[in-house]
C-alpha cells in the first residue's frame, strides 16, 4: 500500500508541475509549503495548549482556596522592576574563571543558595511573598520564558500553603489529588527549564532563575505539598537528578567550575527532602563505584582513562561525603535510608581498589576511603 501511495504521489506531482520547473524543484517547493502549514498549526496548537494549562492552573488554585484568587488579582511589579532595572544586583554573580570556591556555599556564585535562604526569611507576611510572584510578562530570556508560568503557579501554591498554615485562608489541598496533571506538568516544566539552563549556563544568572530554584526547593521541603509532588512527580525528579549528575561528569569546558558547583549545590538542596536524599545517595554511590572500577581496570592494563571524568568525579565524591556527613550528624540514619544493595556493592572490594590505586591516584583513593568511613560509621550507628 505504501509503495502504491508513493507511486501515485509521484505521478500526481509530475502531471501537475508547472512548466519551467523540474520535478525535484517542484517537489521541494511542495514539501516546504506543507511544512510551513504544519508549523503554523503546531504553533497555534501550542498556544492553545498553553492557554488551557493556564486556565487549569487558575481553576485548581480557585478550588484549593477561592479567597486567594480574589485577593491576588494583580501580582506586584517589584520583582519585574528589579529584574529590568538592576539585573546585576547579585554582587556575587561576577564573570570570573570559576576557580574561586573558597566560600562554604559555592552555589553563592550563582546567587541561588543565598537567595534561597533569603526567600525563606521574606515570607514573614503575605504581602512580602506576593511581591516576589513574577507576573507573566516578566522580562526574561528565551530559555526562561517557558519557566515563567509554572514558577508563578507553584509560587501561588506555596503562598496558599503559608497563609493557610497561619489560619488566614481555608485551603483544601486534596484537590491536588483530583488534578494531578496540572501539578505534574508544572513541576516537569520547571525541571526541564532548569536542566536546559544547567546544560549551557549564562553568567551572571538572573534573579528569575534563582527564584525558580527557590520555588523548587520550597516545594519539595514543604511538609504538606511535598507528599503530593513526590507521589506524582517522583520519576521526573529522579530523571532530573540523573541529568544533573551527568552534567557534572561530562562537562569538559575549561571554565566549568562555577557552573559545576552550582549544579552540585542544587543536588545538595534537593537532599533536604529525605526521600530524594536517599535515592540521590544511591545514585552517587553507584556512579562513584562504577568509575572506581573502570579506573582500576584501566590502571591494571595500562590503558587510557577519561581525564575529564576523573577531574569531575571529585565533585560527586564531595556531594556524597556531605550527604553522609549530614546523616551521621543528624543521627537519623537507618539501614533503610538508602539502597542497602548499592551500599554493599560500594564497600565490596573497596579496600583492594584503594590499595591498587593509592600510588597512582592518591587523592581519589583518599576520597574513597573517607566515603567508606562515613558509610561504616552510619552502619555502626
Short mmCIF file of C-alpha atoms in Angstrom, two decimals:
data_model
loop_
_atom_site.label_atom_id
_atom_site.label_comp_id
_atom_site.label_asym_id
_atom_site.label_seq_id
_atom_site.Cartn_x
_atom_site.Cartn_y
_atom_site.Cartn_z
CA UNK A 1 0.00 0.00 0.00
CA UNK A 2 2.80 2.40 0.90
CA UNK A 3 4.65 1.76 -2.36
CA UNK A 4 1.45 2.31 -4.37
CA UNK A 5 0.75 5.54 -2.47
CA UNK A 6 4.26 6.85 -3.13
CA UNK A 7 3.98 5.98 -6.81
CA UNK A 8 0.60 7.73 -7.08
CA UNK A 9 2.01 10.82 -5.36
CA UNK A 10 4.97 10.86 -7.75
CA UNK A 11 2.68 10.70 -10.82
CA UNK A 12 0.48 13.46 -9.40
CA UNK A 13 3.50 15.73 -8.88
CA UNK A 14 4.82 15.01 -12.37
CA UNK A 15 1.45 15.77 -14.02
CA UNK A 16 0.81 18.93 -12.03
CA UNK A 17 4.25 20.53 -12.11
CA UNK A 18 4.31 23.96 -13.79
CA UNK A 19 6.36 24.47 -16.95
CA UNK A 20 9.92 25.62 -16.39
CA UNK A 21 10.36 23.69 -13.14
CA UNK A 22 11.93 20.30 -12.69
CA UNK A 23 10.15 17.58 -10.72
CA UNK A 24 12.77 17.89 -7.97
CA UNK A 25 12.35 21.66 -7.63
CA UNK A 26 8.55 21.37 -7.62
CA UNK A 27 8.65 18.56 -5.02
CA UNK A 28 10.91 20.65 -2.74
CA UNK A 29 8.54 23.62 -3.16
CA UNK A 30 5.51 21.48 -2.20
CA UNK A 31 7.36 19.99 0.79
CA UNK A 32 8.32 23.46 2.03
CA UNK A 33 4.73 24.70 1.66
CA UNK A 34 3.31 21.76 3.59
CA UNK A 35 5.94 22.04 6.34
CA UNK A 36 5.18 25.76 6.77
CA UNK A 37 1.49 24.97 7.12
CA UNK A 38 2.29 22.25 9.67
CA UNK A 39 4.49 24.67 11.60
CA UNK A 40 1.70 27.24 11.68
CA UNK A 41 -0.78 24.71 13.01
CA UNK A 42 1.72 23.46 15.57
CA UNK A 43 2.27 26.99 16.84
CA UNK A 44 -1.48 27.51 17.17
CA UNK A 45 -1.89 24.19 18.97
CA UNK A 46 0.96 25.00 21.38
CA UNK A 47 -0.55 28.42 22.11
CA UNK A 48 -3.97 26.88 22.77
CA UNK A 49 -2.46 24.17 24.98
CA UNK A 50 -0.61 26.82 26.98
CA UNK A 51 -3.85 28.75 27.44
CA UNK A 52 -5.71 25.60 28.53
CA UNK A 53 -2.97 24.84 31.06
CA UNK A 54 -3.07 28.42 32.37
CA UNK A 55 -6.83 28.14 32.90
CA UNK A 56 -6.43 24.75 34.58
CA UNK A 57 -3.88 26.26 36.96
CA UNK A 58 -6.20 29.14 37.82
CA UNK A 59 -9.10 26.74 38.30
CA UNK A 60 -7.05 24.47 40.58
CA UNK A 61 -5.91 27.41 42.72
CA UNK A 62 -9.51 28.59 42.93
CA UNK A 63 -10.68 25.13 44.02
CA UNK A 64 -7.99 24.90 46.68
CA UNK A 65 -8.66 28.36 48.03
CA UNK A 66 -11.36 30.57 46.42
CA UNK A 67 -10.44 33.61 48.51
CA UNK A 68 -6.85 33.58 47.30
CA UNK A 69 -7.70 34.37 43.69
CA UNK A 70 -9.93 37.26 44.76
CA UNK A 71 -7.26 38.84 46.91
CA UNK A 72 -4.49 38.25 44.38
CA UNK A 73 -5.99 39.93 41.32
CA UNK A 74 -2.74 41.52 40.24
CA UNK A 75 0.78 40.43 41.00
CA UNK A 76 3.09 43.13 42.32
CA UNK A 77 5.66 44.57 39.96
CA UNK A 78 8.51 44.55 42.48
CA UNK A 79 10.44 41.62 41.01
CA UNK A 80 9.75 42.76 37.46
CA UNK A 81 11.19 46.22 38.18
CA UNK A 82 14.17 44.73 39.96
CA UNK A 83 14.89 42.39 37.05
CA UNK A 84 14.58 45.07 34.38
CA UNK A 85 16.36 47.91 36.16
CA UNK A 86 19.10 46.08 38.04
CA UNK A 87 19.78 42.64 36.59
CA UNK A 88 23.28 42.66 38.13
CA UNK A 89 22.01 43.12 41.68
CA UNK A 90 23.69 39.99 42.98
CA UNK A 91 27.17 41.09 43.92
CA UNK A 92 28.44 37.52 43.74
CA UNK A 93 27.32 36.99 40.14
CA UNK A 94 30.59 38.07 38.58
CA UNK A 95 32.11 36.67 35.46
CA UNK A 96 35.38 35.10 36.55
CA UNK A 97 37.43 31.99 35.98
CA UNK A 98 35.08 29.99 38.18
CA UNK A 99 38.02 28.80 40.26
CA UNK A 100 37.21 30.69 43.45
CA UNK A 101 35.31 28.17 45.54
CA UNK A 102 36.52 29.28 48.95
CA UNK A 103 33.00 30.15 50.04
CA UNK A 104 31.33 27.38 52.05
CA UNK A 105 28.33 27.81 49.80
CA UNK A 106 29.89 27.51 46.38
CA UNK A 107 26.46 27.89 44.89
CA UNK A 108 26.52 31.52 46.03
CA UNK A 109 28.50 32.20 42.86
CA UNK A 110 25.09 31.95 41.19
CA UNK A 111 23.33 33.83 43.94
CA UNK A 112 20.86 30.96 44.39
CA UNK A 113 21.84 29.44 47.72
CA UNK A 114 21.85 32.82 49.41
CA UNK A 115 18.66 33.78 47.60
CA UNK A 116 17.01 30.56 48.84
CA UNK A 117 17.86 31.40 52.45
CA UNK A 118 16.78 34.99 51.88
CA UNK A 119 13.44 33.91 50.40
CA UNK A 120 12.80 31.80 53.50
CA UNK A 121 13.03 34.97 55.60
CA UNK A 122 10.99 37.04 53.15
CA UNK A 123 7.71 35.30 53.86
CA UNK A 124 7.01 36.94 57.20
CA UNK A 125 3.91 38.49 55.71
CA UNK A 126 1.76 37.52 52.75
CA UNK A 127 2.41 40.90 51.17
CA UNK A 128 6.16 40.32 51.02
CA UNK A 129 5.71 36.96 49.36
CA UNK A 130 3.20 38.26 46.83
CA UNK A 131 5.70 40.92 45.81
CA UNK A 132 8.03 38.12 44.76
CA UNK A 133 5.48 36.45 42.48
CA UNK A 134 6.57 37.23 38.92
CA UNK A 135 3.85 38.37 36.53
CA UNK A 136 3.55 36.52 33.23
CA UNK A 137 5.20 39.37 31.36
CA UNK A 138 8.37 39.17 33.48
CA UNK A 139 11.26 40.25 31.28
CA UNK A 140 13.45 37.22 30.82
CA UNK A 141 15.50 35.45 28.20
CA UNK A 142 14.13 32.92 25.72
CA UNK A 143 15.23 30.00 27.88
CA UNK A 144 13.41 31.46 30.88
CA UNK A 145 10.10 32.23 29.16
CA UNK A 146 8.91 28.64 29.44
CA UNK A 147 9.60 28.79 33.20
CA UNK A 148 7.53 31.86 33.96
CA UNK A 149 4.07 30.27 34.08
CA UNK A 150 4.97 27.16 36.15
CA UNK A 151 7.06 29.20 38.59
CA UNK A 152 4.21 31.65 39.12
CA UNK A 153 1.69 28.83 39.64
CA UNK A 154 3.91 26.99 42.12
CA UNK A 155 4.65 30.22 43.98
CA UNK A 156 0.93 30.84 44.36
CA UNK A 157 0.52 27.29 45.62
CA UNK A 158 3.24 27.84 48.23
CA UNK A 159 1.69 31.13 49.26
CA UNK A 160 -1.69 29.48 49.83
CA UNK A 161 0.09 26.89 51.96
CA UNK A 162 1.77 29.60 54.06
CA UNK A 163 -1.42 31.59 54.54
CA UNK A 164 -3.50 28.52 55.38
CA UNK A 165 -0.88 27.48 57.94
CA UNK A 166 -1.30 30.84 59.67
CA UNK A 167 -5.07 30.47 59.61
CA UNK A 168 -5.58 33.40 57.22
CA UNK A 169 -7.11 31.23 54.47
CA UNK A 170 -9.03 27.97 54.42
CA UNK A 171 -7.40 25.64 51.89
CA UNK A 172 -8.26 22.16 50.63
CA UNK A 173 -5.11 20.53 49.24
CA UNK A 174 -6.90 17.26 48.49
CA UNK A 175 -7.79 18.94 45.19
CA UNK A 176 -4.21 18.25 44.11
CA UNK A 177 -5.10 14.56 44.01
CA UNK A 178 -8.05 15.26 41.72
CA UNK A 179 -5.95 17.22 39.21
CA UNK A 180 -2.57 15.54 39.15
CA UNK A 181 -1.95 16.60 35.53
CA UNK A 182 -1.63 20.28 36.38
CA UNK A 183 0.84 19.84 39.22
CA UNK A 184 2.86 17.24 37.25
CA UNK A 185 3.02 19.43 34.17
CA UNK A 186 4.12 22.48 36.18
CA UNK A 187 6.87 20.62 38.02
CA UNK A 188 8.03 18.97 34.78
CA UNK A 189 8.27 22.32 33.01
CA UNK A 190 10.25 23.74 35.91
CA UNK A 191 12.71 20.81 35.95
CA UNK A 192 13.12 20.83 32.16
CA UNK A 193 13.82 24.56 32.18
CA UNK A 194 16.46 24.22 34.91
CA UNK A 195 18.08 21.31 33.07
CA UNK A 196 18.36 23.40 29.90
CA UNK A 197 20.00 26.20 31.88
CA UNK A 198 22.49 23.91 33.63
CA UNK A 199 23.48 22.37 30.29
CA UNK A 200 24.55 25.80 29.00
CA UNK A 201 24.60 28.28 31.90
CA UNK A 202 24.92 32.01 31.35
CA UNK A 203 26.56 34.35 33.86
CA UNK A 204 25.51 36.43 35.66
CA UNK A 205 22.42 34.41 36.49
CA UNK A 206 19.14 36.31 36.52
CA UNK A 207 17.06 36.79 39.65
CA UNK A 208 14.29 34.82 37.98
CA UNK A 209 16.34 31.62 37.63
CA UNK A 210 17.45 31.97 41.23
CA UNK A 211 13.79 32.28 42.19
CA UNK A 212 12.94 29.17 40.18
CA UNK A 213 15.40 27.10 42.22
CA UNK A 214 14.00 28.58 45.45
CA UNK A 215 10.48 27.57 44.41
CA UNK A 216 11.59 24.01 43.62
CA UNK A 217 13.34 23.55 46.97
CA UNK A 218 10.46 25.13 48.90
CA UNK A 219 8.03 22.80 47.12
CA UNK A 220 9.86 19.57 47.95
CA UNK A 221 10.58 20.56 51.56
CA UNK A 222 7.07 21.74 52.43
CA UNK A 223 5.57 19.24 54.85
CA UNK A 224 2.17 19.14 53.13
CA UNK A 225 2.91 19.80 49.47
CA UNK A 226 5.99 17.59 49.14
CA UNK A 227 3.96 14.40 49.54
CA UNK A 228 1.70 15.36 46.64
CA UNK A 229 4.66 16.36 44.47
CA UNK A 230 6.69 13.22 45.18
CA UNK A 231 3.70 10.97 44.62
CA UNK A 232 3.02 12.43 41.18
CA UNK A 233 6.47 13.58 40.03
CA UNK A 234 8.97 11.20 41.64
CA UNK A 235 10.12 9.73 38.30
CA UNK A 236 10.63 13.20 36.86
CA UNK A 237 12.63 14.29 39.90
CA UNK A 238 14.75 11.15 39.63
CA UNK A 239 15.39 11.93 35.97
CA UNK A 240 16.33 15.50 36.94
CA UNK A 241 18.89 14.27 39.49
CA UNK A 242 20.39 11.84 36.98
CA UNK A 243 20.65 14.64 34.42
CA UNK A 244 22.46 16.89 36.90
CA UNK A 245 24.90 14.11 37.79
CA UNK A 246 25.67 13.52 34.10
CA UNK A 247 26.09 17.26 33.54
CA UNK A 248 28.76 17.24 36.28
CA UNK A 249 30.55 14.18 34.88
CA UNK A 250 30.52 15.18 31.20
CA UNK A 251 31.27 18.90 31.36
CA UNK A 252 34.61 19.44 29.64
CA UNK A 253 34.76 23.22 29.33
CA UNK A 254 37.88 24.88 30.69
CA UNK A 255 35.97 27.38 32.81
CA UNK A 256 33.45 24.91 34.19
CA UNK A 257 33.97 25.05 37.94
CA UNK A 258 31.50 27.81 38.74
CA UNK A 259 28.74 26.09 36.79
CA UNK A 260 29.51 22.64 38.24
CA UNK A 261 29.43 23.91 41.79
CA UNK A 262 26.06 25.46 41.02
CA UNK A 263 24.75 22.07 39.90
CA UNK A 264 26.26 20.34 42.93
CA UNK A 265 24.62 22.77 45.32
CA UNK A 266 21.26 22.16 43.66
CA UNK A 267 21.73 18.44 44.32
CA UNK A 268 22.58 19.18 47.96
CA UNK A 269 19.46 21.34 48.28
CA UNK A 270 17.33 18.56 46.77
CA UNK A 271 18.65 16.29 49.51
CA UNK A 272 16.75 18.35 52.07
CA UNK A 273 13.88 16.04 51.23
CA UNK A 274 14.55 12.69 52.91
CA UNK A 275 13.11 10.56 50.10
CA UNK A 276 15.12 12.39 47.44
CA UNK A 277 18.22 12.32 49.63
CA UNK A 278 18.06 8.53 49.94
CA UNK A 279 17.73 7.95 46.20
CA UNK A 280 20.41 10.58 45.48
CA UNK A 281 22.82 8.82 47.85
CA UNK A 282 22.24 5.56 45.98
CA UNK A 283 22.80 7.24 42.62
CA UNK A 284 26.06 8.82 43.78
CA UNK A 285 27.33 5.58 45.31
CA UNK A 286 26.64 3.81 42.02
CA UNK A 287 28.41 6.44 39.88
CA UNK A 288 31.49 6.67 42.11
CA UNK A 289 31.76 2.86 42.39
CA UNK A 290 31.48 2.34 38.63
CA UNK A 291 34.13 4.96 37.93
CA UNK A 292 36.49 3.48 40.56
CA UNK A 293 36.14 0.03 38.95
CA UNK A 294 36.75 1.45 35.45
CA UNK A 295 39.78 3.38 36.67
CA UNK A 296 41.21 0.28 38.34
CA UNK A 297 40.71 -1.76 35.17
CA UNK A 298 42.39 0.92 33.04
CA UNK A 299 45.28 1.15 35.52
CA UNK A 300 45.87 -2.61 35.56
CA UNK A 301 46.16 -2.89 31.78
CA UNK A 302 47.88 0.50 31.43
CA UNK A 303 45.05 1.83 29.27
CA UNK A 304 43.97 5.44 28.92
CA UNK A 305 41.14 6.81 31.06
CA UNK A 306 38.81 9.80 30.80
CA UNK A 307 40.77 12.60 32.48
CA UNK A 308 37.77 14.97 32.33
CA UNK A 309 35.57 12.50 34.16
CA UNK A 310 38.39 11.90 36.65
CA UNK A 311 38.53 15.61 37.45
CA UNK A 312 34.75 15.89 37.75
CA UNK A 313 34.26 12.76 39.88
CA UNK A 314 35.70 14.59 42.88
CA UNK A 315 32.65 16.85 42.92
CA UNK A 316 30.36 13.81 43.18
CA UNK A 317 32.54 12.43 45.98
CA UNK A 318 32.26 15.76 47.80
CA UNK A 319 28.45 15.78 47.46
CA UNK A 320 28.26 12.17 48.64
CA UNK A 321 30.51 12.90 51.59
CA UNK A 322 28.41 15.92 52.55
CA UNK A 323 25.17 13.92 52.43
CA UNK A 324 26.61 11.10 54.51
CA UNK A 325 28.13 13.56 56.97
CA UNK A 326 24.79 15.31 57.41
CA UNK A 327 23.06 11.98 58.02
CA UNK A 328 25.64 10.97 60.62
CA UNK A 329 25.40 14.32 62.43
CA UNK A 330 21.60 14.22 62.41
CA UNK A 331 21.68 10.74 63.91
CA UNK A 332 18.64 9.68 61.88
CA UNK A 333 20.34 7.04 59.77
CA UNK A 334 18.76 3.62 59.43
CA UNK A 335 19.56 0.64 57.24
CA UNK A 336 16.59 1.52 55.04
CA UNK A 337 17.60 5.12 54.46
CA UNK A 338 19.12 4.30 51.12
CA UNK A 339 19.57 1.26 48.93
CA UNK A 340 21.38 -1.32 51.04
CA UNK A 341 22.36 -3.24 47.92
CA UNK A 342 24.15 -0.23 46.50
CA UNK A 343 25.98 0.28 49.78
CA UNK A 344 27.13 -3.37 49.81
CA UNK A 345 28.33 -3.08 46.19
CA UNK A 346 30.28 0.06 47.03
CA UNK A 347 32.06 -1.42 50.05
CA UNK A 348 32.75 -4.78 48.37
CA UNK A 349 36.42 -5.00 47.33
CA UNK A 350 36.83 -1.28 48.12
CA UNK A 351 39.96 -1.92 50.20
CA UNK A 352 41.57 -3.72 47.24
CA UNK A 353 40.62 -0.89 44.87
CA UNK A 354 42.12 1.70 47.22
CA UNK A 355 45.27 -0.41 47.65
CA UNK A 356 45.88 -0.70 43.90
CA UNK A 357 45.05 2.95 43.11
CA UNK A 358 46.71 4.67 46.09
CA UNK A 359 50.15 5.08 44.46
CA UNK A 360 48.94 6.39 41.11
CA UNK A 361 45.78 8.18 42.30
CA UNK A 362 46.33 9.12 45.96
CA UNK A 363 43.73 11.88 46.14
CA UNK A 364 40.94 9.79 44.65
CA UNK A 365 41.88 6.90 46.95
CA UNK A 366 41.65 9.26 49.91
CA UNK A 367 38.16 10.36 48.85
CA UNK A 368 37.05 6.73 48.51
CA UNK A 369 38.40 5.95 51.96
CA UNK A 370 36.62 8.93 53.53
CA UNK A 371 33.29 7.87 51.98
CA UNK A 372 33.80 4.31 53.22
CA UNK A 373 34.48 5.58 56.75
CA UNK A 374 31.20 7.53 56.73
CA UNK A 375 29.30 4.50 55.40
CA UNK A 376 30.76 2.27 58.10
CA UNK A 377 30.10 4.79 60.84
CA UNK A 378 26.45 5.05 59.77
CA UNK A 379 26.23 1.25 59.87
CA UNK A 380 27.63 1.23 63.43
CA UNK A 381 25.03 3.82 64.48
#
